[in-house]
Every structure is written in structure tokens, then in C-alpha cells.
mmCIF file of C-alpha atoms in Angstrom:
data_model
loop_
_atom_site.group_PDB
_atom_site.id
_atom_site.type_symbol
_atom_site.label_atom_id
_atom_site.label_comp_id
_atom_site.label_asym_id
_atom_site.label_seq_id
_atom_site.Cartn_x
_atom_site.Cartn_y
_atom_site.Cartn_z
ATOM 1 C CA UNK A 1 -19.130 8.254 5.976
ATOM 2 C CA UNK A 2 -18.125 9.262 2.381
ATOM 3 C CA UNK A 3 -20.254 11.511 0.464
ATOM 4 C CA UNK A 4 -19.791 9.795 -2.633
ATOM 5 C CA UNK A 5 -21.675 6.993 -1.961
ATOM 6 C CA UNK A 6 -21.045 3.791 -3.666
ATOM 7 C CA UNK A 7 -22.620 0.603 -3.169
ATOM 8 C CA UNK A 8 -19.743 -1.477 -4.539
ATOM 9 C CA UNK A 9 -17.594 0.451 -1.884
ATOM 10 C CA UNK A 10 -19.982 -0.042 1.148
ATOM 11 C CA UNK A 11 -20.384 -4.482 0.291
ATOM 12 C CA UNK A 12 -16.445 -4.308 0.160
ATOM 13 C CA UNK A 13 -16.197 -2.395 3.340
ATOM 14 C CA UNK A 14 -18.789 -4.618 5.430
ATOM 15 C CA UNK A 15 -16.838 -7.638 3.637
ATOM 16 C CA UNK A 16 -13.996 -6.322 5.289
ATOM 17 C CA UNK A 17 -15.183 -6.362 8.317
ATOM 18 C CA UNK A 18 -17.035 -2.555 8.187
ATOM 19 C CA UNK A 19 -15.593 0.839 8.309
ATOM 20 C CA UNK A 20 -16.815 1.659 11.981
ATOM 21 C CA UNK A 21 -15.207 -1.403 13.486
ATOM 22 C CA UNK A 22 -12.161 -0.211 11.485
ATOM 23 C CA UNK A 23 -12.538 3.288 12.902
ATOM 24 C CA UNK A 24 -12.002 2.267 16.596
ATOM 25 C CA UNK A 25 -8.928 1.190 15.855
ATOM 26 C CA UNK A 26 -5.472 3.431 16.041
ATOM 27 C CA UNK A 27 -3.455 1.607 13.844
ATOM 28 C CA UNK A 28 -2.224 -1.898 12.560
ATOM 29 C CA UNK A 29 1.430 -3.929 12.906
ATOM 30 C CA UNK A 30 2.198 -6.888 10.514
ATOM 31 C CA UNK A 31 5.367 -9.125 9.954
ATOM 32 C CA UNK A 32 6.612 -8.633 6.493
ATOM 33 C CA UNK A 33 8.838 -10.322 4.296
ATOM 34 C CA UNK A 34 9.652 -8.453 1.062
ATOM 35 C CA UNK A 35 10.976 -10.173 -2.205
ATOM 36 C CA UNK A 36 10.505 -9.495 -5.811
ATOM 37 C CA UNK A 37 12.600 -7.215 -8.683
ATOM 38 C CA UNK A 38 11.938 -3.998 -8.145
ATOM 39 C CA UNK A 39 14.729 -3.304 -4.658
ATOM 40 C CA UNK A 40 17.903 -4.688 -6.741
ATOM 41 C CA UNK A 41 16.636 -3.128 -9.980
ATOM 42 C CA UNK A 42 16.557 0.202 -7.741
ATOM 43 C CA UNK A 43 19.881 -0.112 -6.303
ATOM 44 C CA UNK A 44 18.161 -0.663 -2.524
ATOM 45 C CA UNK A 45 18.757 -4.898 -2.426
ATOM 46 C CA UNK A 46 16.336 -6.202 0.494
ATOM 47 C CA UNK A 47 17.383 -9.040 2.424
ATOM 48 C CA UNK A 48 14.049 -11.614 2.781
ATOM 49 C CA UNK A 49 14.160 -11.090 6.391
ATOM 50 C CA UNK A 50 10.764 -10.219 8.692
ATOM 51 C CA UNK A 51 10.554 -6.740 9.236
ATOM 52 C CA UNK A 52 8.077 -5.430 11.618
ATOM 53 C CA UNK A 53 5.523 -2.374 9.567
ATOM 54 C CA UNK A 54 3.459 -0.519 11.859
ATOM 55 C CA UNK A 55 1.059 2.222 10.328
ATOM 56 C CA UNK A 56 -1.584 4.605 12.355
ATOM 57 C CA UNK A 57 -4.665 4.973 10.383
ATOM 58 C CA UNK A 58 -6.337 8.490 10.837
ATOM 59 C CA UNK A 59 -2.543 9.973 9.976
ATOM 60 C CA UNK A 60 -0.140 8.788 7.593
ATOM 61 C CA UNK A 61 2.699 7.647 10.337
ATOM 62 C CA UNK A 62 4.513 4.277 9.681
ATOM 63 C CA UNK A 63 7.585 2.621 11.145
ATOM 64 C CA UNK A 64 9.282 -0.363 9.460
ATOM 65 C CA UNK A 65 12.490 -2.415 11.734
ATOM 66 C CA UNK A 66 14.705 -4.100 10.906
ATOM 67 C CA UNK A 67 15.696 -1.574 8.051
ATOM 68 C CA UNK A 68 19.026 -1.999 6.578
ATOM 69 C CA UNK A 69 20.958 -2.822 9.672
ATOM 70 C CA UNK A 70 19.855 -5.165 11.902
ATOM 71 C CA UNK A 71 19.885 -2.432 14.666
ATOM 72 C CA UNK A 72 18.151 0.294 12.425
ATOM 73 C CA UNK A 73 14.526 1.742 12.208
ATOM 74 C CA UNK A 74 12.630 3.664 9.939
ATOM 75 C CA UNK A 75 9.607 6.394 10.064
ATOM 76 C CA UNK A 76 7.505 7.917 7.813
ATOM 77 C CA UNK A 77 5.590 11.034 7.693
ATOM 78 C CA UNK A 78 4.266 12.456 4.711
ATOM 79 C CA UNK A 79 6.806 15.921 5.413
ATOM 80 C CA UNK A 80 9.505 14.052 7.174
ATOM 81 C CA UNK A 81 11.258 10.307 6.766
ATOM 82 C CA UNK A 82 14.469 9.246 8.948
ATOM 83 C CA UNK A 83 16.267 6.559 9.768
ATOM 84 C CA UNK A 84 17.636 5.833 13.669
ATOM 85 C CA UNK A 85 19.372 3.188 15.154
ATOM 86 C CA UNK A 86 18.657 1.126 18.325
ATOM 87 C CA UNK A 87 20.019 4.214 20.090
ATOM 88 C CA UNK A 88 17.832 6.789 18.880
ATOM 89 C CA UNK A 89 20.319 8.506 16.947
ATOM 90 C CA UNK A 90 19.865 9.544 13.625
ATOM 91 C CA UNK A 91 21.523 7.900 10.815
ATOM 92 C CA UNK A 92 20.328 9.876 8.076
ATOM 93 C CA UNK A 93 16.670 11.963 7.411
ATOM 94 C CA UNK A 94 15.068 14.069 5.137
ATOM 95 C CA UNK A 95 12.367 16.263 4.509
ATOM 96 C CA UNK A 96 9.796 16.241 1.760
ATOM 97 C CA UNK A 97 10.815 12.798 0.582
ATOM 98 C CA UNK A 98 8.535 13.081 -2.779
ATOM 99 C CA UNK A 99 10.051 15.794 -3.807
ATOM 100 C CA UNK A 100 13.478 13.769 -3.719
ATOM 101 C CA UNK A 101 12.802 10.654 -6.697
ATOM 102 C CA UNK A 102 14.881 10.104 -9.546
ATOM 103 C CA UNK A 103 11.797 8.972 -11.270
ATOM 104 C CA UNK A 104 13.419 7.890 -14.561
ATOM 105 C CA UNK A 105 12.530 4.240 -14.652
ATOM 106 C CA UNK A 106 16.016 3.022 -14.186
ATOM 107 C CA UNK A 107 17.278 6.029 -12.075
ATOM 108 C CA UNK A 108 18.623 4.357 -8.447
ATOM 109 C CA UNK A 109 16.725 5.119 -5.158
ATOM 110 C CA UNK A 110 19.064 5.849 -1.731
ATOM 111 C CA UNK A 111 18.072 3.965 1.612
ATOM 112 C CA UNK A 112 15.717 7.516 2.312
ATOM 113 C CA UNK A 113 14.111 6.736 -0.743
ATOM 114 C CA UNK A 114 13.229 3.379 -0.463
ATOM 115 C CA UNK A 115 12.381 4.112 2.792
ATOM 116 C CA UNK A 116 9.850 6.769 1.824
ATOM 117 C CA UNK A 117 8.530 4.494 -0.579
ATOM 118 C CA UNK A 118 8.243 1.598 1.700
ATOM 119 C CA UNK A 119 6.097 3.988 4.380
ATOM 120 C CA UNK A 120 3.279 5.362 2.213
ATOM 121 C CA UNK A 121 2.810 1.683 0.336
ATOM 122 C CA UNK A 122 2.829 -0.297 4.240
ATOM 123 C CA UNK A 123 0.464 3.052 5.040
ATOM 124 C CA UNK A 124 -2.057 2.195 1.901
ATOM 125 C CA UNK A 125 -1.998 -1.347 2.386
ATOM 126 C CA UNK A 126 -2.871 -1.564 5.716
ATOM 127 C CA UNK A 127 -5.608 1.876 5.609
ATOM 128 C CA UNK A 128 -6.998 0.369 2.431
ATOM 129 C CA UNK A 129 -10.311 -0.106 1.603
ATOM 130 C CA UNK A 130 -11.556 0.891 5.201
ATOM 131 C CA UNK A 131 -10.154 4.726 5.004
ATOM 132 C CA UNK A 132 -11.976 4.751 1.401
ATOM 133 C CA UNK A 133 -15.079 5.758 3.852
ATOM 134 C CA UNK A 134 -13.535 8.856 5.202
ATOM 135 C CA UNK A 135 -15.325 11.876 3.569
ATOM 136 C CA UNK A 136 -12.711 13.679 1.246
ATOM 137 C CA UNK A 137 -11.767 10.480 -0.828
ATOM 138 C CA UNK A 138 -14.058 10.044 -4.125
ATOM 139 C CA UNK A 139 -15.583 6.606 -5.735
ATOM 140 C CA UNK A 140 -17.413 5.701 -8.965
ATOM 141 C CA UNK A 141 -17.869 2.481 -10.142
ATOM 142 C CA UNK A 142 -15.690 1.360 -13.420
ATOM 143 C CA UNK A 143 -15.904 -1.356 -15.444
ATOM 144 C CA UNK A 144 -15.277 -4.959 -14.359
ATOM 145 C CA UNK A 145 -12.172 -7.257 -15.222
ATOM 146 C CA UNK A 146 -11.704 -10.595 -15.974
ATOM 147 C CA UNK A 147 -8.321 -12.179 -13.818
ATOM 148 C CA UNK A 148 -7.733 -15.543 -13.662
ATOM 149 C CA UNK A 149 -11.247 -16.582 -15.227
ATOM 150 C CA UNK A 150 -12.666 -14.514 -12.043
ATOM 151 C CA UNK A 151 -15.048 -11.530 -12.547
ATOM 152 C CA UNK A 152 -14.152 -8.822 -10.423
ATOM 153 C CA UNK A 153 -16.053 -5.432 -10.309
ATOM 154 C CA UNK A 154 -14.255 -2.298 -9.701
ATOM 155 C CA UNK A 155 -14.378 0.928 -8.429
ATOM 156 C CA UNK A 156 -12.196 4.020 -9.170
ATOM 157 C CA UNK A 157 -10.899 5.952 -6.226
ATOM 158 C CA UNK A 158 -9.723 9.660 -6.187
ATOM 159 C CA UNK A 159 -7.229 10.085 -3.020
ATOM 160 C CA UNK A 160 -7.341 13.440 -1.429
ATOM 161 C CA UNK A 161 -4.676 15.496 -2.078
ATOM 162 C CA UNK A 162 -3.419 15.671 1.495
ATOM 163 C CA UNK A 163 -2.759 11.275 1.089
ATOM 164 C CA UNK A 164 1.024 9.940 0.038
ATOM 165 C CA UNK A 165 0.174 6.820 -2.002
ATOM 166 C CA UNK A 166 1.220 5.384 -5.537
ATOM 167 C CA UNK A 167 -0.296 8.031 -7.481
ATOM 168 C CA UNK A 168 -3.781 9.975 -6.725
ATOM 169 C CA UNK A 169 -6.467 8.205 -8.947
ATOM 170 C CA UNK A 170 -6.198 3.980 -8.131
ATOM 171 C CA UNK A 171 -8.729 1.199 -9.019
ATOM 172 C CA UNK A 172 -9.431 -1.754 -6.589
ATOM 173 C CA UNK A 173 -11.168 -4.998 -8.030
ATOM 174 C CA UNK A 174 -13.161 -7.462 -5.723
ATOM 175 C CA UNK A 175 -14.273 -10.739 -5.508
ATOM 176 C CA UNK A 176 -17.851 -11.843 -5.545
ATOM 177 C CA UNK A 177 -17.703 -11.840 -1.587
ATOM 178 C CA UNK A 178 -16.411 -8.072 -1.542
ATOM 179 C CA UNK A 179 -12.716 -8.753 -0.600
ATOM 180 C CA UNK A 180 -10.175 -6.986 -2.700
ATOM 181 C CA UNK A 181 -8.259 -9.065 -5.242
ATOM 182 C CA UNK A 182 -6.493 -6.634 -7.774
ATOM 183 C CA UNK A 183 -5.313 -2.948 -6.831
ATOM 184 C CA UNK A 184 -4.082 -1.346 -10.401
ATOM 185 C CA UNK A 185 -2.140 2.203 -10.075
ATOM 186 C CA UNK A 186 0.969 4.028 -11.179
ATOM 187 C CA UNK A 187 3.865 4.680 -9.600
ATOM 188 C CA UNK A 188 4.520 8.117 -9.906
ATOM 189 C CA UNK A 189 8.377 7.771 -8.282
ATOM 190 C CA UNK A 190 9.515 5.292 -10.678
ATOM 191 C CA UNK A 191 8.386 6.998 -13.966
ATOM 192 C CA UNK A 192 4.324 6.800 -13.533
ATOM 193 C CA UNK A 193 4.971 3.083 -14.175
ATOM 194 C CA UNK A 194 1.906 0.682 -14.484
ATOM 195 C CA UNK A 195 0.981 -1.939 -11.663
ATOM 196 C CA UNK A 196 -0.821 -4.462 -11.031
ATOM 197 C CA UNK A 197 -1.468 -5.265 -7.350
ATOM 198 C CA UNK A 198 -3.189 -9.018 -6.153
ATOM 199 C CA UNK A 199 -3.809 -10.164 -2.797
ATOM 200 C CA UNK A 200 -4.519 -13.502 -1.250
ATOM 201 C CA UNK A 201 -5.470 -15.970 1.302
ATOM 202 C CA UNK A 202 -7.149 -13.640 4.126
ATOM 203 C CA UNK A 203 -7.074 -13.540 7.765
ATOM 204 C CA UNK A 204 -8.777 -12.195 10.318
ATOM 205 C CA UNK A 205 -7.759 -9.559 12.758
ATOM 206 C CA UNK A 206 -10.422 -8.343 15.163
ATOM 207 C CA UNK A 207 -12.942 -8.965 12.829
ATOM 208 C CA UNK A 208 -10.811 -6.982 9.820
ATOM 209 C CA UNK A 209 -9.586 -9.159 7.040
ATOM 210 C CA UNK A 210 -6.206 -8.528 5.943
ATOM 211 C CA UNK A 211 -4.368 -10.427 3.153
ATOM 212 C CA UNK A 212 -1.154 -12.654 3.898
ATOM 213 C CA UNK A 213 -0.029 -12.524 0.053
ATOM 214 C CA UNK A 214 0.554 -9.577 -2.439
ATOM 215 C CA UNK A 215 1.944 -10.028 -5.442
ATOM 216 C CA UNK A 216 2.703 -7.019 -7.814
ATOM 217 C CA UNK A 217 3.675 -6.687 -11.727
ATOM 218 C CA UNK A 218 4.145 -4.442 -13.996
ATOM 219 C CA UNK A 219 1.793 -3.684 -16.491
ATOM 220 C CA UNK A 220 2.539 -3.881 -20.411
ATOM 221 C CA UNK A 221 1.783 -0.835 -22.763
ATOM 222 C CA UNK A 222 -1.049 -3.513 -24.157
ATOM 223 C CA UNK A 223 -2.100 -3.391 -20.771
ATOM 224 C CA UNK A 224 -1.135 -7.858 -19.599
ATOM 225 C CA UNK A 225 0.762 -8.430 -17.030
ATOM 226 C CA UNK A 226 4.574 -8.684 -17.367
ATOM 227 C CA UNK A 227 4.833 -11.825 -16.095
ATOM 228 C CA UNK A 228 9.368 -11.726 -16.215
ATOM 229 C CA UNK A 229 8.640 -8.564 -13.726
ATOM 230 C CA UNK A 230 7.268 -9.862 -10.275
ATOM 231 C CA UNK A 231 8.273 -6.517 -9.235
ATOM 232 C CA UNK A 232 7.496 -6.603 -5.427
ATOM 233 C CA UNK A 233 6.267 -10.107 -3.120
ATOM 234 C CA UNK A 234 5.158 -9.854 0.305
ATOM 235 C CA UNK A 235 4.240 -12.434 2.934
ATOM 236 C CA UNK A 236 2.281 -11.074 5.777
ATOM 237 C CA UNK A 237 1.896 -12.224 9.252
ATOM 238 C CA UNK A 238 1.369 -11.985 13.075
ATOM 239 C CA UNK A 239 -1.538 -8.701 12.061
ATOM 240 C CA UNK A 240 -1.782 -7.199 15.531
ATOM 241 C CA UNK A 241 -4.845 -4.241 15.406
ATOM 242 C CA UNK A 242 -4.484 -1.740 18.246
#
């Protein structure tokens, strides 16, 4: 269990269903479908079609399909992110996908890039908060937010330096049950821009609860939402734990 204990962290947690029930499982799958600004603003359009994300949990492994073509797959490693069709063959790959941004805030992304983007965020959205519990990640309490006439307490989390995610230091708000509503961070591809990350209307998988909406924005210098920039949407379904 994490060292830095917390005991915001360990009501979310059991709220969620509780880090060792979490730990016996390998991975998750959902059905995704992906709207919102941010892909046409980027130059990588996505069609509102469901997609099938699968992530493992105790490594950073995902696999998105359909992705572009309707015969195409993607998979992502921190080191290593390609892109095969039905066949197995490779239609294009690279390695050390971080290291290959344009991350001026209107510089375009290629289908690699938005596919390395797309595998750490399906990664952190399915791991999080259950993987907060593993050892090498650190959590302090910050202070609470007001959203939506809702108070929701917060805690700061320090990634470990071996995790691809938005950027290392994030903040996750919760409800008065313990179930995560808000997830603020920068993305530190697209210019270290500001986001704000909600989540709604939970299900439960094998006694984990998973959201079926996110909603993300960016964030204003003044720090309000901008509400003209619903920069990514996703609808989540069919959450198959295994």
C-alpha cells in the first residue's frame, strides 16, 4: 500500500470499490466513443464511432481498434507505439513517442501522435484512483473546490517518474461518497495547457466503479472553465475487468 498515507485517498479507494479487489485484476476493456474540439483542432479528426480501449494495469500497455481505418489497431507502450492492420502488418510505429510532440498549442499531431496520446490518457483513466495505492506514487491533501454548488475535497498526486500521463503532478476532486468528480492537470504535449477533467453517472464492474461520462475543458488563465472549448467527450460502455 502507499507510503504516503492519506485518508482522503484510502475513503476514495474503498468508494471505488478498494485497491486489493482492484489488484487481482490484469487489466480493463471499455467501449468508447470520443467527441469534443481538441482531434480537429489537432489535425487528427475522430469519427464518433465505438472504439474498443483495452489497458493492463500493473504496466502501462493499451490497445485502442478501430483506429483510423476500420481494419486498423493501435498499441501503446510507454518506449514504443504502432499502428497494424487486421493483418498484423505494420502501418506505421515509432519509438519514444513523447519525445515526438509539436507541443506549441496549435502545432498539428500525426495519427502516431494522437495515438500516443490516446494510450497513456485510456491507461490513466482506467488505472486511476486504484494504482494511486501502489508505493512510488505520492499524495497530500489540497484544498477543496466548489463545482457546480458541490464541495469536493482534493488531493494532490505526484506520478512516479517511470508513469506516461498528462503531466507528473495532477489533482483529483471527490464527491462526498469518495467517487472522483473533477481530475485537473496539464497537458504537457499540447503546450502544458490547463484541464479540467469531470466524470459522471457510475457503473459497476466487478465491484469497481467506473464512470460512463467524461467531459474535459480547458482551463482559463483566471483559472474558469472555458466553456466554447469542450475539448475532449467520452461515452463509456460494455467495462469488461479481466
Amino acid at each position: 500500500m502507499n507510503k504516503y498515507q492519506n485518508d482522503l485517498l484510502d475513503k476514495a479507494l474503498e468508494a471505488h470499490g478498494g485497491f486489493e479487489r482492484w489488484k487481482k485484476f490484469r487489466g480493463m476493456a471499455s467501449t468508447i466513443r470520443t467527441g469534443g474540439k481538441l482531434w480537429a483542432f489537432k489535425g487528427t479528426p475522430l469519427p464518433s464511432v465505438p472504439r474498443r480501449a483495452v489497458t493492463e494495469f500493473h504496466r502501462q500497455w493499451t490497445q485502442v481498434a478501430p483506429f483510423g481505418q476500420l481494419d486498423w489497431t493501435m498499441t501503446w507502450t510507454p518506449g514504443h507505439v504502432a499502428i497494424t492492420n487486421r493483418d498484423g502488418a505494420t502501418i506505421a510505429e515509432r519509438d519514444d513517442g513523447r519525445k515526438a510532440f509539436d507541443r506549441s498549442f496549435g502545432g498539428q499531431w500525426d495519427p502516431l501522435n494522437l495515438a500516443y496520446f490516446n494510450g497513456y490518457a485510456m491507461w490513466t483513466y482506467h488505472a486511476a484512483p486504484f494504482v494511486f495505492g501502489e508505493r512510488d506514487y505520492e499524495v497530500r491533501d489540497i484544498e477543496p473546490i466548489e463545482s457546480d454548488s458541490e464541495l469536493l475535497r482534493g488531493i494532490l498526486v505526484k506520478f512516479p517518474e517511470r508513469i506516461h500521463s498528462h503531466s507528473q503532478e495532477q489533482r483529483f476532486y471527490f464527491t462526498a461518497d469518495g467517487l472522483v468528480r473533477r481530475h485537473d492537470y496539464t497537458v504537457d504535449v499540447w503546450a502544458d495547457v490547463r484541464a479540467a477533467h469531470f466524470m459522471f453517472d457510475y457503473v459497476d464492474v466487478e465491484g469497481l466503479k467506473y464512470p460512463t461520462r467524461r467531459s474535459v475543458f480547458t482551463v482559463k488563465p483566471d483559472g474558469s472553465l472555458d466553456q466554447d472549448f469542450n475539448a475532449v467527450t467520452i461515452e463509456l460502455s460494455d467495462y469488461a475487468a479481466f
